[in-house]
Amino acid sequence: MSRKSKRDMTPEELAELEAEDERAMEVARELRARREAVQGPAPIDRDIHASLPLTRVFYPLLGCTIVSFMVSRFAASMGMPELETVTSTAATLLFLTSFIVWFVSRHQAKKLTREARGE
């Protein structure tokens, strides 16, 4: 049986649908609470991680890496070996820097999260 659209439903059907949605949300909350009880809290607080300066630097750095890589591929297709070499090297160095910045910021966030939780 196909489900009616909400505007074609009677008020009783809408109330039943909302009650069903509420039950589903309650079950989801209960499952999430059980999972968190077993796994424990996340090792890194997302808000703490997002507020760190290195995390804020990571996204523009990654964007520059992608632009540099695209310029490198463009230079290769246009037959400009000097530009390709420079931008390819820059893309590689930017990627390595991005990788290091991301993991240093995660390490800092993990340490700050532990301190905030009093562990």
PDB file of C-alpha atoms in Angstrom:
ATOM      1  CA  MET A   1       0.000   0.000   0.000  1.00  0.00           C
ATOM      2  CA  SER A   2       1.396   3.404  -0.939  1.00  0.00           C
ATOM      3  CA  ARG A   3       1.595   6.094   1.677  1.00  0.00           C
ATOM      4  CA  LYS A   4      -0.599   9.189   1.246  1.00  0.00           C
ATOM      5  CA  SER A   5       0.930  12.630   1.209  1.00  0.00           C
ATOM      6  CA  LYS A   6       0.488  14.630   4.398  1.00  0.00           C
ATOM      7  CA  ARG A   7      -1.981  17.062   2.883  1.00  0.00           C
ATOM      8  CA  ASP A   8      -4.261  14.160   1.831  1.00  0.00           C
ATOM      9  CA  MET A   9      -4.357  12.698   5.360  1.00  0.00           C
ATOM     10  CA  THR A  10      -7.087  13.202   7.899  1.00  0.00           C
ATOM     11  CA  PRO A  11      -6.218  14.804  11.254  1.00  0.00           C
ATOM     12  CA  GLU A  12      -6.400  11.374  12.918  1.00  0.00           C
ATOM     13  CA  GLU A  13      -3.953   9.906  10.402  1.00  0.00           C
ATOM     14  CA  LEU A  14      -1.606  12.863  10.900  1.00  0.00           C
ATOM     15  CA  ALA A  15      -1.734  12.405  14.673  1.00  0.00           C
ATOM     16  CA  GLU A  16      -0.983   8.688  14.256  1.00  0.00           C
ATOM     17  CA  LEU A  17       1.932   9.472  11.924  1.00  0.00           C
ATOM     18  CA  GLU A  18       3.371  11.996  14.399  1.00  0.00           C
ATOM     19  CA  ALA A  19       3.033   9.480  17.244  1.00  0.00           C
ATOM     20  CA  GLU A  20       4.846   6.875  15.123  1.00  0.00           C
ATOM     21  CA  ASP A  21       7.620   9.373  14.357  1.00  0.00           C
ATOM     22  CA  GLU A  22       7.943  10.211  18.057  1.00  0.00           C
ATOM     23  CA  ARG A  23       8.239   6.506  18.941  1.00  0.00           C
ATOM     24  CA  ALA A  24      10.930   6.080  16.289  1.00  0.00           C
ATOM     25  CA  MET A  25      12.850   9.061  17.662  1.00  0.00           C
ATOM     26  CA  GLU A  26      12.615   7.673  21.199  1.00  0.00           C
ATOM     27  CA  VAL A  27      13.963   4.308  20.040  1.00  0.00           C
ATOM     28  CA  ALA A  28      16.817   6.094  18.227  1.00  0.00           C
ATOM     29  CA  ARG A  29      17.668   8.080  21.389  1.00  0.00           C
ATOM     30  CA  GLU A  30      17.671   4.890  23.449  1.00  0.00           C
ATOM     31  CA  LEU A  31      19.943   3.086  20.976  1.00  0.00           C
ATOM     32  CA  ARG A  32      22.322   6.071  20.907  1.00  0.00           C
ATOM     33  CA  ALA A  33      22.445   6.111  24.713  1.00  0.00           C
ATOM     34  CA  ARG A  34      23.202   2.370  24.800  1.00  0.00           C
ATOM     35  CA  ARG A  35      25.973   2.744  22.227  1.00  0.00           C
ATOM     36  CA  GLU A  36      27.542   5.625  24.148  1.00  0.00           C
ATOM     37  CA  ALA A  37      27.337   3.625  27.385  1.00  0.00           C
ATOM     38  CA  VAL A  38      29.284   0.791  25.782  1.00  0.00           C
ATOM     39  CA  GLN A  39      31.782   2.900  23.825  1.00  0.00           C
ATOM     40  CA  GLY A  40      32.170   5.746  26.257  1.00  0.00           C
ATOM     41  CA  PRO A  41      32.300   9.390  25.240  1.00  0.00           C
ATOM     42  CA  ALA A  42      34.090  10.449  22.079  1.00  0.00           C
ATOM     43  CA  PRO A  43      37.825  10.987  22.664  1.00  0.00           C
ATOM     44  CA  ILE A  44      37.662  14.391  20.938  1.00  0.00           C
ATOM     45  CA  ASP A  45      35.062  17.088  21.530  1.00  0.00           C
ATOM     46  CA  ARG A  46      34.079  18.480  18.128  1.00  0.00           C
ATOM     47  CA  ASP A  47      33.545  22.004  19.444  1.00  0.00           C
ATOM     48  CA  ILE A  48      36.993  22.087  21.021  1.00  0.00           C
ATOM     49  CA  HIS A  49      38.570  20.698  17.853  1.00  0.00           C
ATOM     50  CA  ALA A  50      36.771  23.198  15.603  1.00  0.00           C
ATOM     51  CA  SER A  51      37.852  26.130  17.773  1.00  0.00           C
ATOM     52  CA  LEU A  52      41.575  25.393  17.567  1.00  0.00           C
ATOM     53  CA  PRO A  53      43.676  27.678  15.324  1.00  0.00           C
ATOM     54  CA  LEU A  54      45.360  24.768  13.553  1.00  0.00           C
ATOM     55  CA  THR A  55      42.001  23.311  12.596  1.00  0.00           C
ATOM     56  CA  ARG A  56      40.973  26.652  11.133  1.00  0.00           C
ATOM     57  CA  VAL A  57      44.213  26.736   9.132  1.00  0.00           C
ATOM     58  CA  PHE A  58      43.711  23.214   7.813  1.00  0.00           C
ATOM     59  CA  TYR A  59      40.767  23.936   5.491  1.00  0.00           C
ATOM     60  CA  PRO A  60      42.334  26.842   3.562  1.00  0.00           C
ATOM     61  CA  LEU A  61      45.571  24.866   3.409  1.00  0.00           C
ATOM     62  CA  LEU A  62      43.733  21.916   1.892  1.00  0.00           C
ATOM     63  CA  GLY A  63      42.013  24.266  -0.555  1.00  0.00           C
ATOM     64  CA  CYS A  64      45.396  25.643  -1.659  1.00  0.00           C
ATOM     65  CA  THR A  65      46.624  22.081  -2.089  1.00  0.00           C
ATOM     66  CA  ILE A  66      43.742  21.259  -4.404  1.00  0.00           C
ATOM     67  CA  VAL A  67      44.188  24.451  -6.434  1.00  0.00           C
ATOM     68  CA  SER A  68      47.918  23.780  -6.760  1.00  0.00           C
ATOM     69  CA  PHE A  69      47.233  20.231  -7.928  1.00  0.00           C
ATOM     70  CA  MET A  70      44.710  21.478 -10.490  1.00  0.00           C
ATOM     71  CA  VAL A  71      47.175  24.051 -11.816  1.00  0.00           C
ATOM     72  CA  SER A  72      49.787  21.292 -12.042  1.00  0.00           C
ATOM     73  CA  ARG A  73      47.463  19.097 -14.102  1.00  0.00           C
ATOM     74  CA  PHE A  74      46.534  22.061 -16.308  1.00  0.00           C
ATOM     75  CA  ALA A  75      50.215  22.864 -16.880  1.00  0.00           C
ATOM     76  CA  ALA A  76      50.874  19.226 -17.781  1.00  0.00           C
ATOM     77  CA  SER A  77      48.063  19.204 -20.325  1.00  0.00           C
ATOM     78  CA  MET A  78      49.205  22.511 -21.848  1.00  0.00           C
ATOM     79  CA  GLY A  79      52.834  21.376 -22.145  1.00  0.00           C
ATOM     80  CA  MET A  80      54.401  23.711 -19.571  1.00  0.00           C
ATOM     81  CA  PRO A  81      56.940  21.496 -17.769  1.00  0.00           C
ATOM     82  CA  GLU A  82      58.423  24.246 -15.557  1.00  0.00           C
ATOM     83  CA  LEU A  83      55.036  25.292 -14.185  1.00  0.00           C
ATOM     84  CA  GLU A  84      54.027  21.651 -13.788  1.00  0.00           C
ATOM     85  CA  THR A  85      57.163  20.883 -11.769  1.00  0.00           C
ATOM     86  CA  VAL A  86      56.760  23.875  -9.467  1.00  0.00           C
ATOM     87  CA  THR A  87      53.048  23.398  -8.820  1.00  0.00           C
ATOM     88  CA  SER A  88      53.372  19.641  -8.456  1.00  0.00           C
ATOM     89  CA  THR A  89      56.082  20.114  -5.832  1.00  0.00           C
ATOM     90  CA  ALA A  90      53.982  22.778  -4.109  1.00  0.00           C
ATOM     91  CA  ALA A  91      50.945  20.480  -4.074  1.00  0.00           C
ATOM     92  CA  THR A  92      52.960  17.674  -2.517  1.00  0.00           C
ATOM     93  CA  LEU A  93      54.432  19.929   0.171  1.00  0.00           C
ATOM     94  CA  LEU A  94      51.057  21.508   0.905  1.00  0.00           C
ATOM     95  CA  PHE A  95      49.463  18.077   1.229  1.00  0.00           C
ATOM     96  CA  LEU A  96      52.140  16.924   3.681  1.00  0.00           C
ATOM     97  CA  THR A  97      51.756  20.157   5.653  1.00  0.00           C
ATOM     98  CA  SER A  98      47.962  19.726   5.721  1.00  0.00           C
ATOM     99  CA  PHE A  99      48.329  16.167   6.970  1.00  0.00           C
ATOM    100  CA  ILE A 100      50.689  17.217   9.773  1.00  0.00           C
ATOM    101  CA  VAL A 101      48.525  20.218  10.760  1.00  0.00           C
ATOM    102  CA  TRP A 102      45.408  18.034  10.948  1.00  0.00           C
ATOM    103  CA  PHE A 103      46.966  15.431  13.205  1.00  0.00           C
ATOM    104  CA  VAL A 104      48.642  17.987  15.454  1.00  0.00           C
ATOM    105  CA  SER A 105      45.296  19.738  15.890  1.00  0.00           C
ATOM    106  CA  ARG A 106      43.604  16.400  16.685  1.00  0.00           C
ATOM    107  CA  HIS A 107      46.271  15.677  19.283  1.00  0.00           C
ATOM    108  CA  GLN A 108      45.732  19.096  20.860  1.00  0.00           C
ATOM    109  CA  ALA A 109      41.948  18.616  20.825  1.00  0.00           C
ATOM    110  CA  LYS A 110      42.255  15.202  22.473  1.00  0.00           C
ATOM    111  CA  LYS A 111      44.458  16.667  25.203  1.00  0.00           C
ATOM    112  CA  LEU A 112      42.108  19.618  25.778  1.00  0.00           C
ATOM    113  CA  THR A 113      39.080  17.315  25.821  1.00  0.00           C
ATOM    114  CA  ARG A 114      40.677  15.172  28.517  1.00  0.00           C
ATOM    115  CA  GLU A 115      41.450  18.289  30.559  1.00  0.00           C
ATOM    116  CA  ALA A 116      37.888  19.609  30.127  1.00  0.00           C
ATOM    117  CA  ARG A 117      36.423  16.306  31.322  1.00  0.00           C
ATOM    118  CA  GLY A 118      38.779  16.237  34.283  1.00  0.00           C
ATOM    119  CA  GLU A 119      40.509  12.984  33.372  1.00  0.00           C
TER     120      GLU A 119
END
